[in-house]
Amino acid sequence: MRGLVRRLAELDDALAAGQYIAAQNPDSFAAKLSLNSLTHLQRRLEAERVELVQHRIRERIEISLSGHAYNDHTAGVGELGVFLIRIQKLYSAIAQAITTGPRRRGPISQYILDATAMRFADVFPSSFGMEIYIRPQFDEFGESTASSTLQTLFTLLNAAKQEKEISRLSGELGQRAVGHLRHILDDLSRHNAGFGLKWTDTSGTQFAWDADKEQIPNLQKNVARFRTKQSVEITIKAFLVGASLLRDRFELYDMNREVIEGKLAREVKMKLRDFFGRQCMATLEKVEIDEAISGDTRTFYTLVGIAPLEAG
């Protein structure tokens, strides 16, 4: 699996280069032929990944809580219950954001709730450690909502320690997901506690993140600095010039040849190959994020829909 992931990453880089050449030479038969060949190889590798991941029956997460309240390897039932509910809400909100876009309102779909349902499995000595399981459901790319969301969760937690990254994630994941992270950090700070998370993906890559009770207040401040000023859905006529199905990124030219790039919602991925190098109607979630101290505003885009040009 690790070798397959590496080949997919190398192929993704080759596709990006091919897409750039094709965008600069839209009438080039050679450029189109090269892209078709690379896309065919990508499909074959994705089919291999689908076969491999069928053996993955669950995602196993280790969650640890530290601090005075957990020194004897126990946890208050009320505090633990609130923490687990907040973690579940954060996880499901991230899944909704990466699947359909960073919309702030409306219920989370039942499919997402089912795909991100966490199951308490065991406890272990840490200060207080827990094993949580999630049952993955794999798609035609060999990916699952469960694992993609876990990767994004670690990205968000790491971003909380970096000013520019938390700004970008606030725009790409939306107010609901970042709000749940803020609530978790507020609770941990209130109880003078720390928090850690571990997970190993299908290729054997290990993810680990932790913050002790001294670090939590700084994370609170960093996350709280960025607020959603505006989140609107817009539809524009555009030209799809670049996309990474591996990294979930897109690049469009609008009718003024201005570049629009950003995050690709998973629901759009299955349609994207049909539109590369073509004009289309692109539906984008446009999110503006305000930085509280400087007053700067940054704009982020998520591609949430793509369709053929409207007739006439």
PDB file of C-alpha atoms in Angstrom:
ATOM      1  CA  MET A   1       0.000   0.000   0.000  1.00  0.00           C
ATOM      2  CA  ARG A   2       2.831   2.385   0.809  1.00  0.00           C
ATOM      3  CA  GLY A   3       4.397   1.785  -2.617  1.00  0.00           C
ATOM      4  CA  LEU A   4       1.032   2.281  -4.298  1.00  0.00           C
ATOM      5  CA  VAL A   5       0.481   5.579  -2.487  1.00  0.00           C
ATOM      6  CA  ARG A   6       3.957   6.720  -3.543  1.00  0.00           C
ATOM      7  CA  ARG A   7       3.229   5.862  -7.201  1.00  0.00           C
ATOM      8  CA  LEU A   8      -0.083   7.712  -7.017  1.00  0.00           C
ATOM      9  CA  ALA A   9       1.689  10.777  -5.607  1.00  0.00           C
ATOM     10  CA  GLU A  10       4.296  10.688  -8.397  1.00  0.00           C
ATOM     11  CA  LEU A  11       1.533  10.293 -10.960  1.00  0.00           C
ATOM     12  CA  ASP A  12      -0.362  13.203  -9.423  1.00  0.00           C
ATOM     13  CA  ASP A  13       2.709  15.417  -9.972  1.00  0.00           C
ATOM     14  CA  ALA A  14       2.968  14.216 -13.581  1.00  0.00           C
ATOM     15  CA  LEU A  15      -0.716  14.963 -14.137  1.00  0.00           C
ATOM     16  CA  ALA A  16      -0.280  18.477 -12.725  1.00  0.00           C
ATOM     17  CA  ALA A  17       2.526  19.121 -15.210  1.00  0.00           C
ATOM     18  CA  GLY A  18       0.449  17.666 -18.048  1.00  0.00           C
ATOM     19  CA  GLN A  19      -2.563  19.753 -17.083  1.00  0.00           C
ATOM     20  CA  TYR A  20      -0.455  22.912 -17.178  1.00  0.00           C
ATOM     21  CA  ILE A  21       0.836  22.089 -20.671  1.00  0.00           C
ATOM     22  CA  ALA A  22      -2.672  21.276 -21.906  1.00  0.00           C
ATOM     23  CA  ALA A  23      -4.055  24.516 -20.443  1.00  0.00           C
ATOM     24  CA  GLN A  24      -1.407  26.517 -22.320  1.00  0.00           C
ATOM     25  CA  ASN A  25      -1.980  24.516 -25.526  1.00  0.00           C
ATOM     26  CA  PRO A  26      -5.705  23.632 -25.536  1.00  0.00           C
ATOM     27  CA  ASP A  27      -5.658  22.457 -29.181  1.00  0.00           C
ATOM     28  CA  SER A  28      -2.628  20.186 -28.796  1.00  0.00           C
ATOM     29  CA  PHE A  29      -3.463  16.569 -29.673  1.00  0.00           C
ATOM     30  CA  ALA A  30      -0.205  15.365 -28.086  1.00  0.00           C
ATOM     31  CA  ALA A  31      -1.018  17.076 -24.780  1.00  0.00           C
ATOM     32  CA  LYS A  32      -4.484  15.516 -24.709  1.00  0.00           C
ATOM     33  CA  LEU A  33      -3.095  12.075 -25.583  1.00  0.00           C
ATOM     34  CA  SER A  34      -0.526  12.315 -22.782  1.00  0.00           C
ATOM     35  CA  LEU A  35      -3.190  13.331 -20.259  1.00  0.00           C
ATOM     36  CA  ASN A  36      -5.459  10.473 -21.358  1.00  0.00           C
ATOM     37  CA  SER A  37      -2.606   8.016 -20.880  1.00  0.00           C
ATOM     38  CA  LEU A  38      -1.784   9.333 -17.407  1.00  0.00           C
ATOM     39  CA  THR A  39      -5.465   9.320 -16.414  1.00  0.00           C
ATOM     40  CA  HIS A  40      -5.799   5.695 -17.550  1.00  0.00           C
ATOM     41  CA  LEU A  41      -2.822   4.734 -15.393  1.00  0.00           C
ATOM     42  CA  GLN A  42      -4.304   6.658 -12.456  1.00  0.00           C
ATOM     43  CA  ARG A  43      -7.573   4.723 -12.757  1.00  0.00           C
ATOM     44  CA  ARG A  44      -5.666   1.437 -12.786  1.00  0.00           C
ATOM     45  CA  LEU A  45      -3.722   2.336  -9.644  1.00  0.00           C
ATOM     46  CA  GLU A  46      -6.929   3.466  -7.925  1.00  0.00           C
ATOM     47  CA  ALA A  47      -8.491   0.091  -8.768  1.00  0.00           C
ATOM     48  CA  GLU A  48      -5.507  -1.627  -7.116  1.00  0.00           C
ATOM     49  CA  ARG A  49      -6.009   0.511  -4.021  1.00  0.00           C
ATOM     50  CA  VAL A  50      -9.700  -0.426  -3.896  1.00  0.00           C
ATOM     51  CA  GLU A  51      -8.687  -4.100  -3.802  1.00  0.00           C
ATOM     52  CA  LEU A  52      -6.174  -3.548  -1.018  1.00  0.00           C
ATOM     53  CA  VAL A  53      -8.353  -1.468   1.289  1.00  0.00           C
ATOM     54  CA  GLN A  54     -11.169  -4.042   1.319  1.00  0.00           C
ATOM     55  CA  HIS A  55      -9.203  -5.775   4.086  1.00  0.00           C
ATOM     56  CA  ARG A  56      -9.405  -2.692   6.304  1.00  0.00           C
ATOM     57  CA  ILE A  57     -12.337  -3.321   8.621  1.00  0.00           C
ATOM     58  CA  ARG A  58     -11.890  -0.445  11.079  1.00  0.00           C
ATOM     59  CA  GLU A  59      -9.952   2.715  11.857  1.00  0.00           C
ATOM     60  CA  ARG A  60      -8.409   2.566  15.314  1.00  0.00           C
ATOM     61  CA  ILE A  61      -7.757   5.817  17.176  1.00  0.00           C
ATOM     62  CA  GLU A  62      -6.008   6.300  20.499  1.00  0.00           C
ATOM     63  CA  ILE A  63      -7.184   9.295  22.499  1.00  0.00           C
ATOM     64  CA  SER A  64      -5.426  10.326  25.691  1.00  0.00           C
ATOM     65  CA  LEU A  65      -6.327  12.943  28.278  1.00  0.00           C
ATOM     66  CA  SER A  66      -3.748  14.299  30.721  1.00  0.00           C
ATOM     67  CA  GLY A  67      -3.659  16.565  33.714  1.00  0.00           C
ATOM     68  CA  HIS A  68      -4.436  16.453  37.421  1.00  0.00           C
ATOM     69  CA  ALA A  69      -7.979  15.187  36.857  1.00  0.00           C
ATOM     70  CA  TYR A  70      -6.613  12.054  35.110  1.00  0.00           C
ATOM     71  CA  ASN A  71      -3.523  11.265  37.212  1.00  0.00           C
ATOM     72  CA  ASP A  72      -5.063   8.122  38.742  1.00  0.00           C
ATOM     73  CA  HIS A  73      -6.101   6.778  35.286  1.00  0.00           C
ATOM     74  CA  THR A  74      -9.732   7.655  35.848  1.00  0.00           C
ATOM     75  CA  ALA A  75     -12.035  10.307  34.415  1.00  0.00           C
ATOM     76  CA  GLY A  76     -15.168  12.015  35.685  1.00  0.00           C
ATOM     77  CA  VAL A  77     -18.170  10.605  33.848  1.00  0.00           C
ATOM     78  CA  GLY A  78     -19.660  14.017  33.128  1.00  0.00           C
ATOM     79  CA  GLU A  79     -16.418  15.568  31.881  1.00  0.00           C
ATOM     80  CA  LEU A  80     -15.581  12.522  29.751  1.00  0.00           C
ATOM     81  CA  GLY A  81     -19.068  12.394  28.263  1.00  0.00           C
ATOM     82  CA  VAL A  82     -18.932  16.055  27.197  1.00  0.00           C
ATOM     83  CA  PHE A  83     -15.442  15.597  25.724  1.00  0.00           C
ATOM     84  CA  LEU A  84     -16.443  12.558  23.658  1.00  0.00           C
ATOM     85  CA  ILE A  85     -19.579  14.274  22.354  1.00  0.00           C
ATOM     86  CA  ARG A  86     -17.510  17.292  21.316  1.00  0.00           C
ATOM     87  CA  ILE A  87     -14.936  15.070  19.557  1.00  0.00           C
ATOM     88  CA  GLN A  88     -17.730  13.262  17.713  1.00  0.00           C
ATOM     89  CA  LYS A  89     -19.306  16.561  16.633  1.00  0.00           C
ATOM     90  CA  LEU A  90     -15.943  17.920  15.436  1.00  0.00           C
ATOM     91  CA  TYR A  91     -15.235  14.734  13.471  1.00  0.00           C
ATOM     92  CA  SER A  92     -18.666  14.698  11.787  1.00  0.00           C
ATOM     93  CA  ALA A  93     -18.498  18.432  11.006  1.00  0.00           C
ATOM     94  CA  ILE A  94     -15.114  17.986   9.295  1.00  0.00           C
ATOM     95  CA  ALA A  95     -16.527  15.094   7.246  1.00  0.00           C
ATOM     96  CA  GLN A  96     -19.470  17.230   6.141  1.00  0.00           C
ATOM     97  CA  ALA A  97     -17.135  20.076   5.157  1.00  0.00           C
ATOM     98  CA  ILE A  98     -14.781  17.941   3.055  1.00  0.00           C
ATOM     99  CA  THR A  99     -17.689  16.083   1.436  1.00  0.00           C
ATOM    100  CA  THR A 100     -20.090  18.901   0.530  1.00  0.00           C
ATOM    101  CA  GLY A 101     -18.236  22.124   1.415  1.00  0.00           C
ATOM    102  CA  PRO A 102     -17.959  24.462   4.427  1.00  0.00           C
ATOM    103  CA  ARG A 103     -21.616  25.371   4.752  1.00  0.00           C
ATOM    104  CA  ARG A 104     -22.492  26.865   8.128  1.00  0.00           C
ATOM    105  CA  ARG A 105     -26.134  25.881   8.420  1.00  0.00           C
ATOM    106  CA  GLY A 106     -28.365  22.870   8.000  1.00  0.00           C
ATOM    107  CA  PRO A 107     -28.285  19.382   9.504  1.00  0.00           C
ATOM    108  CA  ILE A 108     -25.415  17.003   8.854  1.00  0.00           C
ATOM    109  CA  SER A 109     -26.570  14.280   6.474  1.00  0.00           C
ATOM    110  CA  GLN A 110     -27.385  10.826   7.827  1.00  0.00           C
ATOM    111  CA  TYR A 111     -24.789   9.312   5.507  1.00  0.00           C
ATOM    112  CA  ILE A 112     -22.062  11.431   7.134  1.00  0.00           C
ATOM    113  CA  LEU A 113     -23.292  10.619  10.636  1.00  0.00           C
ATOM    114  CA  ASP A 114     -23.200   6.892   9.848  1.00  0.00           C
ATOM    115  CA  ALA A 115     -19.778   7.096   8.145  1.00  0.00           C
ATOM    116  CA  THR A 116     -18.226   8.949  11.110  1.00  0.00           C
ATOM    117  CA  ALA A 117     -19.904   7.119  13.997  1.00  0.00           C
ATOM    118  CA  MET A 118     -17.283   6.576  16.715  1.00  0.00           C
ATOM    119  CA  ARG A 119     -17.452   3.431  18.857  1.00  0.00           C
ATOM    120  CA  PHE A 120     -15.849   3.275  22.308  1.00  0.00           C
ATOM    121  CA  ALA A 121     -13.768   0.071  22.480  1.00  0.00           C
ATOM    122  CA  ASP A 122     -11.325   0.063  25.411  1.00  0.00           C
ATOM    123  CA  VAL A 123      -9.297   2.074  27.908  1.00  0.00           C
ATOM    124  CA  PHE A 124      -5.567   1.918  28.633  1.00  0.00           C
ATOM    125  CA  PRO A 125      -3.168   3.490  31.152  1.00  0.00           C
ATOM    126  CA  SER A 126      -1.977   6.884  30.009  1.00  0.00           C
ATOM    127  CA  SER A 127      -3.201   9.572  32.223  1.00  0.00           C
ATOM    128  CA  PHE A 128      -6.492   8.375  30.806  1.00  0.00           C
ATOM    129  CA  GLY A 129      -6.416   6.609  27.444  1.00  0.00           C
ATOM    130  CA  MET A 130      -9.182   5.336  25.191  1.00  0.00           C
ATOM    131  CA  GLU A 131      -9.439   3.245  22.023  1.00  0.00           C
ATOM    132  CA  ILE A 132     -12.068   4.412  19.553  1.00  0.00           C
ATOM    133  CA  TYR A 133     -13.099   2.503  16.404  1.00  0.00           C
ATOM    134  CA  ILE A 134     -14.720   3.760  13.205  1.00  0.00           C
ATOM    135  CA  ARG A 135     -15.987   1.469  10.444  1.00  0.00           C
ATOM    136  CA  PRO A 136     -14.751   2.656   7.010  1.00  0.00           C
ATOM    137  CA  GLN A 137     -16.785   2.577   3.792  1.00  0.00           C
ATOM    138  CA  PHE A 138     -14.543   2.810   0.703  1.00  0.00           C
ATOM    139  CA  ASP A 139     -15.415   4.554  -2.584  1.00  0.00           C
ATOM    140  CA  GLU A 140     -14.213   4.022  -6.161  1.00  0.00           C
ATOM    141  CA  PHE A 141     -10.954   5.855  -5.426  1.00  0.00           C
ATOM    142  CA  GLY A 142     -10.104   3.480  -2.569  1.00  0.00           C
ATOM    143  CA  GLU A 143     -10.786   6.253  -0.075  1.00  0.00           C
ATOM    144  CA  SER A 144     -13.223   6.390   2.817  1.00  0.00           C
ATOM    145  CA  THR A 145     -14.934   9.261   4.578  1.00  0.00           C
ATOM    146  CA  ALA A 146     -13.618   7.887   7.872  1.00  0.00           C
ATOM    147  CA  SER A 147      -9.922   7.966   6.894  1.00  0.00           C
ATOM    148  CA  SER A 148     -10.081  11.189   4.831  1.00  0.00           C
ATOM    149  CA  THR A 149     -11.710  12.921   7.787  1.00  0.00           C
ATOM    150  CA  LEU A 150      -9.073  11.611  10.200  1.00  0.00           C
ATOM    151  CA  GLN A 151      -6.303  12.975   7.971  1.00  0.00           C
ATOM    152  CA  THR A 152      -8.054  16.344   7.891  1.00  0.00           C
ATOM    153  CA  LEU A 153      -8.574  16.253  11.668  1.00  0.00           C
ATOM    154  CA  PHE A 154      -4.819  15.916  12.190  1.00  0.00           C
ATOM    155  CA  THR A 155      -4.225  18.691   9.654  1.00  0.00           C
ATOM    156  CA  LEU A 156      -6.600  20.933  11.599  1.00  0.00           C
ATOM    157  CA  LEU A 157      -4.998  20.129  14.960  1.00  0.00           C
ATOM    158  CA  ASN A 158      -1.520  20.827  13.575  1.00  0.00           C
ATOM    159  CA  ALA A 159      -2.825  24.010  11.948  1.00  0.00           C
ATOM    160  CA  ALA A 160      -3.990  25.242  15.343  1.00  0.00           C
ATOM    161  CA  LYS A 161      -0.299  25.742  16.143  1.00  0.00           C
ATOM    162  CA  GLN A 162       0.345  27.770  12.949  1.00  0.00           C
ATOM    163  CA  GLU A 163      -1.271  31.149  12.327  1.00  0.00           C
ATOM    164  CA  LYS A 164      -1.534  31.010   8.515  1.00  0.00           C
ATOM    165  CA  GLU A 165      -2.634  27.387   8.411  1.00  0.00           C
ATOM    166  CA  ILE A 166      -5.499  27.811  10.877  1.00  0.00           C
ATOM    167  CA  SER A 167      -6.680  30.741   8.774  1.00  0.00           C
ATOM    168  CA  ARG A 168      -6.776  28.520   5.649  1.00  0.00           C
ATOM    169  CA  LEU A 169      -8.478  25.643   7.454  1.00  0.00           C
ATOM    170  CA  SER A 170     -11.042  28.043   8.910  1.00  0.00           C
ATOM    171  CA  GLY A 171     -11.949  28.969   5.342  1.00  0.00           C
ATOM    172  CA  GLU A 172     -11.913  25.447   3.913  1.00  0.00           C
ATOM    173  CA  LEU A 173     -13.686  23.659   6.777  1.00  0.00           C
ATOM    174  CA  GLY A 174     -16.006  26.446   7.816  1.00  0.00           C
ATOM    175  CA  GLN A 175     -17.272  27.961  11.014  1.00  0.00           C
ATOM    176  CA  ARG A 176     -19.053  24.861  12.307  1.00  0.00           C
ATOM    177  CA  ALA A 177     -15.975  22.593  12.369  1.00  0.00           C
ATOM    178  CA  VAL A 178     -13.619  25.243  13.772  1.00  0.00           C
ATOM    179  CA  GLY A 179     -16.269  26.179  16.336  1.00  0.00           C
ATOM    180  CA  HIS A 180     -16.327  22.601  17.651  1.00  0.00           C
ATOM    181  CA  LEU A 181     -12.515  22.658  17.958  1.00  0.00           C
ATOM    182  CA  ARG A 182     -12.799  25.919  19.884  1.00  0.00           C
ATOM    183  CA  HIS A 183     -15.275  24.317  22.312  1.00  0.00           C
ATOM    184  CA  ILE A 184     -12.920  21.359  22.897  1.00  0.00           C
ATOM    185  CA  LEU A 185      -9.988  23.666  23.658  1.00  0.00           C
ATOM    186  CA  ASP A 186     -12.155  25.807  25.952  1.00  0.00           C
ATOM    187  CA  ASP A 187     -13.221  22.722  27.947  1.00  0.00           C
ATOM    188  CA  LEU A 188      -9.662  21.429  28.229  1.00  0.00           C
ATOM    189  CA  SER A 189      -8.454  24.831  29.428  1.00  0.00           C
ATOM    190  CA  ARG A 190     -11.265  25.040  31.963  1.00  0.00           C
ATOM    191  CA  HIS A 191     -10.252  21.656  33.431  1.00  0.00           C
ATOM    192  CA  ASN A 192      -6.496  22.348  33.181  1.00  0.00           C
ATOM    193  CA  ALA A 193      -6.090  19.285  30.962  1.00  0.00           C
ATOM    194  CA  GLY A 194      -4.159  18.173  27.878  1.00  0.00           C
ATOM    195  CA  PHE A 195      -5.168  16.007  24.939  1.00  0.00           C
ATOM    196  CA  GLY A 196      -3.451  13.604  22.510  1.00  0.00           C
ATOM    197  CA  LEU A 197      -4.465  11.609  19.443  1.00  0.00           C
ATOM    198  CA  LYS A 198      -2.832   8.722  17.499  1.00  0.00           C
ATOM    199  CA  TRP A 199      -3.832   6.870  14.332  1.00  0.00           C
ATOM    200  CA  THR A 200      -2.160   4.720  11.638  1.00  0.00           C
ATOM    201  CA  ASP A 201      -3.518   4.905   8.087  1.00  0.00           C
ATOM    202  CA  THR A 202      -3.847   2.126   5.482  1.00  0.00           C
ATOM    203  CA  SER A 203      -0.270   2.599   4.233  1.00  0.00           C
ATOM    204  CA  GLY A 204       1.217   2.322   7.728  1.00  0.00           C
ATOM    205  CA  THR A 205       1.854   6.058   8.117  1.00  0.00           C
ATOM    206  CA  GLN A 206       1.558   7.035  11.772  1.00  0.00           C
ATOM    207  CA  PHE A 207      -0.199  10.239  12.770  1.00  0.00           C
ATOM    208  CA  ALA A 208       0.286  11.670  16.259  1.00  0.00           C
ATOM    209  CA  TRP A 209      -0.630  14.958  17.871  1.00  0.00           C
ATOM    210  CA  ASP A 210      -0.695  16.162  21.455  1.00  0.00           C
ATOM    211  CA  ALA A 211      -0.854  19.324  23.508  1.00  0.00           C
ATOM    212  CA  ASP A 212      -0.304  19.470  27.250  1.00  0.00           C
ATOM    213  CA  LYS A 213      -2.174  21.734  29.627  1.00  0.00           C
ATOM    214  CA  GLU A 214       0.452  24.499  29.218  1.00  0.00           C
ATOM    215  CA  GLN A 215      -0.007  24.564  25.431  1.00  0.00           C
ATOM    216  CA  ILE A 216      -3.824  24.570  25.330  1.00  0.00           C
ATOM    217  CA  PRO A 217      -4.269  28.321  26.151  1.00  0.00           C
ATOM    218  CA  ASN A 218      -2.039  29.329  23.207  1.00  0.00           C
ATOM    219  CA  LEU A 219      -4.030  27.092  20.872  1.00  0.00           C
ATOM    220  CA  GLN A 220      -7.221  28.713  22.171  1.00  0.00           C
ATOM    221  CA  LYS A 221      -5.938  32.164  21.326  1.00  0.00           C
ATOM    222  CA  ASN A 222      -4.741  31.159  17.863  1.00  0.00           C
ATOM    223  CA  VAL A 223      -7.997  29.461  16.878  1.00  0.00           C
ATOM    224  CA  ALA A 224     -10.126  32.293  18.301  1.00  0.00           C
ATOM    225  CA  ARG A 225      -8.298  34.935  16.210  1.00  0.00           C
ATOM    226  CA  PHE A 226     -10.064  33.933  12.978  1.00  0.00           C
ATOM    227  CA  ARG A 227     -13.781  34.391  12.366  1.00  0.00           C
ATOM    228  CA  THR A 228     -15.956  33.821   9.325  1.00  0.00           C
ATOM    229  CA  LYS A 229     -16.975  37.198   7.933  1.00  0.00           C
ATOM    230  CA  GLN A 230     -19.007  35.854   5.041  1.00  0.00           C
ATOM    231  CA  SER A 231     -19.823  32.482   3.488  1.00  0.00           C
ATOM    232  CA  VAL A 232     -21.744  32.523   0.209  1.00  0.00           C
ATOM    233  CA  GLU A 233     -22.329  30.133  -2.673  1.00  0.00           C
ATOM    234  CA  ILE A 234     -21.606  31.497  -6.142  1.00  0.00           C
ATOM    235  CA  THR A 235     -21.873  29.962  -9.628  1.00  0.00           C
ATOM    236  CA  ILE A 236     -19.588  31.180 -12.412  1.00  0.00           C
ATOM    237  CA  LYS A 237     -18.651  30.266 -15.965  1.00  0.00           C
ATOM    238  CA  ALA A 238     -15.077  28.992 -15.834  1.00  0.00           C
ATOM    239  CA  PHE A 239     -12.397  26.832 -17.439  1.00  0.00           C
ATOM    240  CA  LEU A 240     -11.067  23.882 -15.419  1.00  0.00           C
ATOM    241  CA  VAL A 241      -7.299  23.957 -15.940  1.00  0.00           C
ATOM    242  CA  GLY A 242      -5.957  21.915 -13.043  1.00  0.00           C
ATOM    243  CA  ALA A 243      -7.017  19.431 -10.404  1.00  0.00           C
ATOM    244  CA  SER A 244      -5.460  16.983  -7.971  1.00  0.00           C
ATOM    245  CA  LEU A 245      -7.726  14.068  -7.098  1.00  0.00           C
ATOM    246  CA  LEU A 246      -5.114  12.885  -4.612  1.00  0.00           C
ATOM    247  CA  ARG A 247      -4.806  16.171  -2.717  1.00  0.00           C
ATOM    248  CA  ASP A 248      -8.371  17.392  -3.376  1.00  0.00           C
ATOM    249  CA  ARG A 249      -7.307  20.697  -4.959  1.00  0.00           C
ATOM    250  CA  PHE A 250      -8.595  22.519  -8.061  1.00  0.00           C
ATOM    251  CA  GLU A 251      -7.612  25.411 -10.326  1.00  0.00           C
ATOM    252  CA  LEU A 252     -10.004  27.398 -12.530  1.00  0.00           C
ATOM    253  CA  TYR A 253      -9.747  30.336 -14.925  1.00  0.00           C
ATOM    254  CA  ASP A 254     -12.768  32.622 -14.825  1.00  0.00           C
ATOM    255  CA  MET A 255     -13.886  34.559 -17.887  1.00  0.00           C
ATOM    256  CA  ASN A 256     -11.387  37.315 -17.072  1.00  0.00           C
ATOM    257  CA  ARG A 257      -8.555  34.738 -17.007  1.00  0.00           C
ATOM    258  CA  GLU A 258      -8.176  35.251 -13.274  1.00  0.00           C
ATOM    259  CA  VAL A 259      -7.023  32.153 -11.398  1.00  0.00           C
ATOM    260  CA  ILE A 260      -9.318  30.715  -8.727  1.00  0.00           C
ATOM    261  CA  GLU A 261      -7.909  27.826  -6.718  1.00  0.00           C
ATOM    262  CA  GLY A 262      -8.820  26.025  -3.566  1.00  0.00           C
ATOM    263  CA  LYS A 263     -10.271  22.912  -1.975  1.00  0.00           C
ATOM    264  CA  LEU A 264     -12.219  20.266  -3.877  1.00  0.00           C
ATOM    265  CA  ALA A 265     -15.322  18.821  -2.171  1.00  0.00           C
ATOM    266  CA  ARG A 266     -15.359  15.010  -2.327  1.00  0.00           C
ATOM    267  CA  GLU A 267     -18.835  14.955  -3.905  1.00  0.00           C
ATOM    268  CA  VAL A 268     -17.386  16.680  -7.005  1.00  0.00           C
ATOM    269  CA  LYS A 269     -14.410  14.328  -7.463  1.00  0.00           C
ATOM    270  CA  MET A 270     -16.283  11.672  -9.399  1.00  0.00           C
ATOM    271  CA  LYS A 271     -17.417  14.240 -11.999  1.00  0.00           C
ATOM    272  CA  LEU A 272     -14.178  16.158 -12.363  1.00  0.00           C
ATOM    273  CA  ARG A 273     -12.386  14.087 -15.023  1.00  0.00           C
ATOM    274  CA  ASP A 274     -15.239  14.767 -17.478  1.00  0.00           C
ATOM    275  CA  PHE A 275     -14.646  18.530 -17.294  1.00  0.00           C
ATOM    276  CA  PHE A 276     -10.887  18.920 -17.377  1.00  0.00           C
ATOM    277  CA  GLY A 277      -9.786  21.331 -20.086  1.00  0.00           C
ATOM    278  CA  ARG A 278     -13.384  22.399 -20.749  1.00  0.00           C
ATOM    279  CA  GLN A 279     -15.563  25.363 -19.954  1.00  0.00           C
ATOM    280  CA  CYS A 280     -18.117  24.611 -17.280  1.00  0.00           C
ATOM    281  CA  MET A 281     -20.437  26.091 -14.715  1.00  0.00           C
ATOM    282  CA  ALA A 282     -18.562  25.949 -11.420  1.00  0.00           C
ATOM    283  CA  THR A 283     -20.332  26.302  -8.082  1.00  0.00           C
ATOM    284  CA  LEU A 284     -18.052  27.605  -5.348  1.00  0.00           C
ATOM    285  CA  GLU A 285     -18.392  28.201  -1.642  1.00  0.00           C
ATOM    286  CA  LYS A 286     -16.649  31.535  -1.109  1.00  0.00           C
ATOM    287  CA  VAL A 287     -15.568  32.090   2.495  1.00  0.00           C
ATOM    288  CA  GLU A 288     -14.047  35.294   3.852  1.00  0.00           C
ATOM    289  CA  ILE A 289     -12.089  35.022   7.086  1.00  0.00           C
ATOM    290  CA  ASP A 290     -11.326  38.005   9.354  1.00  0.00           C
ATOM    291  CA  GLU A 291      -8.208  38.160  11.498  1.00  0.00           C
ATOM    292  CA  ALA A 292      -9.201  39.791  14.777  1.00  0.00           C
ATOM    293  CA  ILE A 293      -5.916  41.540  15.613  1.00  0.00           C
ATOM    294  CA  SER A 294      -4.775  42.908  12.245  1.00  0.00           C
ATOM    295  CA  GLY A 295      -8.221  43.247  10.690  1.00  0.00           C
ATOM    296  CA  ASP A 296      -7.004  41.504   7.501  1.00  0.00           C
ATOM    297  CA  THR A 297      -9.499  39.528   5.424  1.00  0.00           C
ATOM    298  CA  ARG A 298      -8.570  36.405   3.450  1.00  0.00           C
ATOM    299  CA  THR A 299     -10.774  34.645   0.903  1.00  0.00           C
ATOM    300  CA  PHE A 300     -10.936  30.881   0.343  1.00  0.00           C
ATOM    301  CA  TYR A 301     -12.821  28.803  -2.227  1.00  0.00           C
ATOM    302  CA  THR A 302     -14.229  25.281  -2.206  1.00  0.00           C
ATOM    303  CA  LEU A 303     -15.504  23.719  -5.443  1.00  0.00           C
ATOM    304  CA  VAL A 304     -18.852  22.183  -4.421  1.00  0.00           C
ATOM    305  CA  GLY A 305     -20.440  21.620  -7.854  1.00  0.00           C
ATOM    306  CA  ILE A 306     -19.581  21.401 -11.547  1.00  0.00           C
ATOM    307  CA  ALA A 307     -21.883  21.143 -14.565  1.00  0.00           C
ATOM    308  CA  PRO A 308     -21.891  21.645 -18.347  1.00  0.00           C
ATOM    309  CA  LEU A 309     -22.396  25.161 -19.694  1.00  0.00           C
ATOM    310  CA  GLU A 310     -25.996  26.223 -19.664  1.00  0.00           C
ATOM    311  CA  ALA A 311     -27.692  26.142 -23.094  1.00  0.00           C
ATOM    312  CA  GLY A 312     -27.847  29.534 -24.830  1.00  0.00           C
TER     313      GLY A 312
END
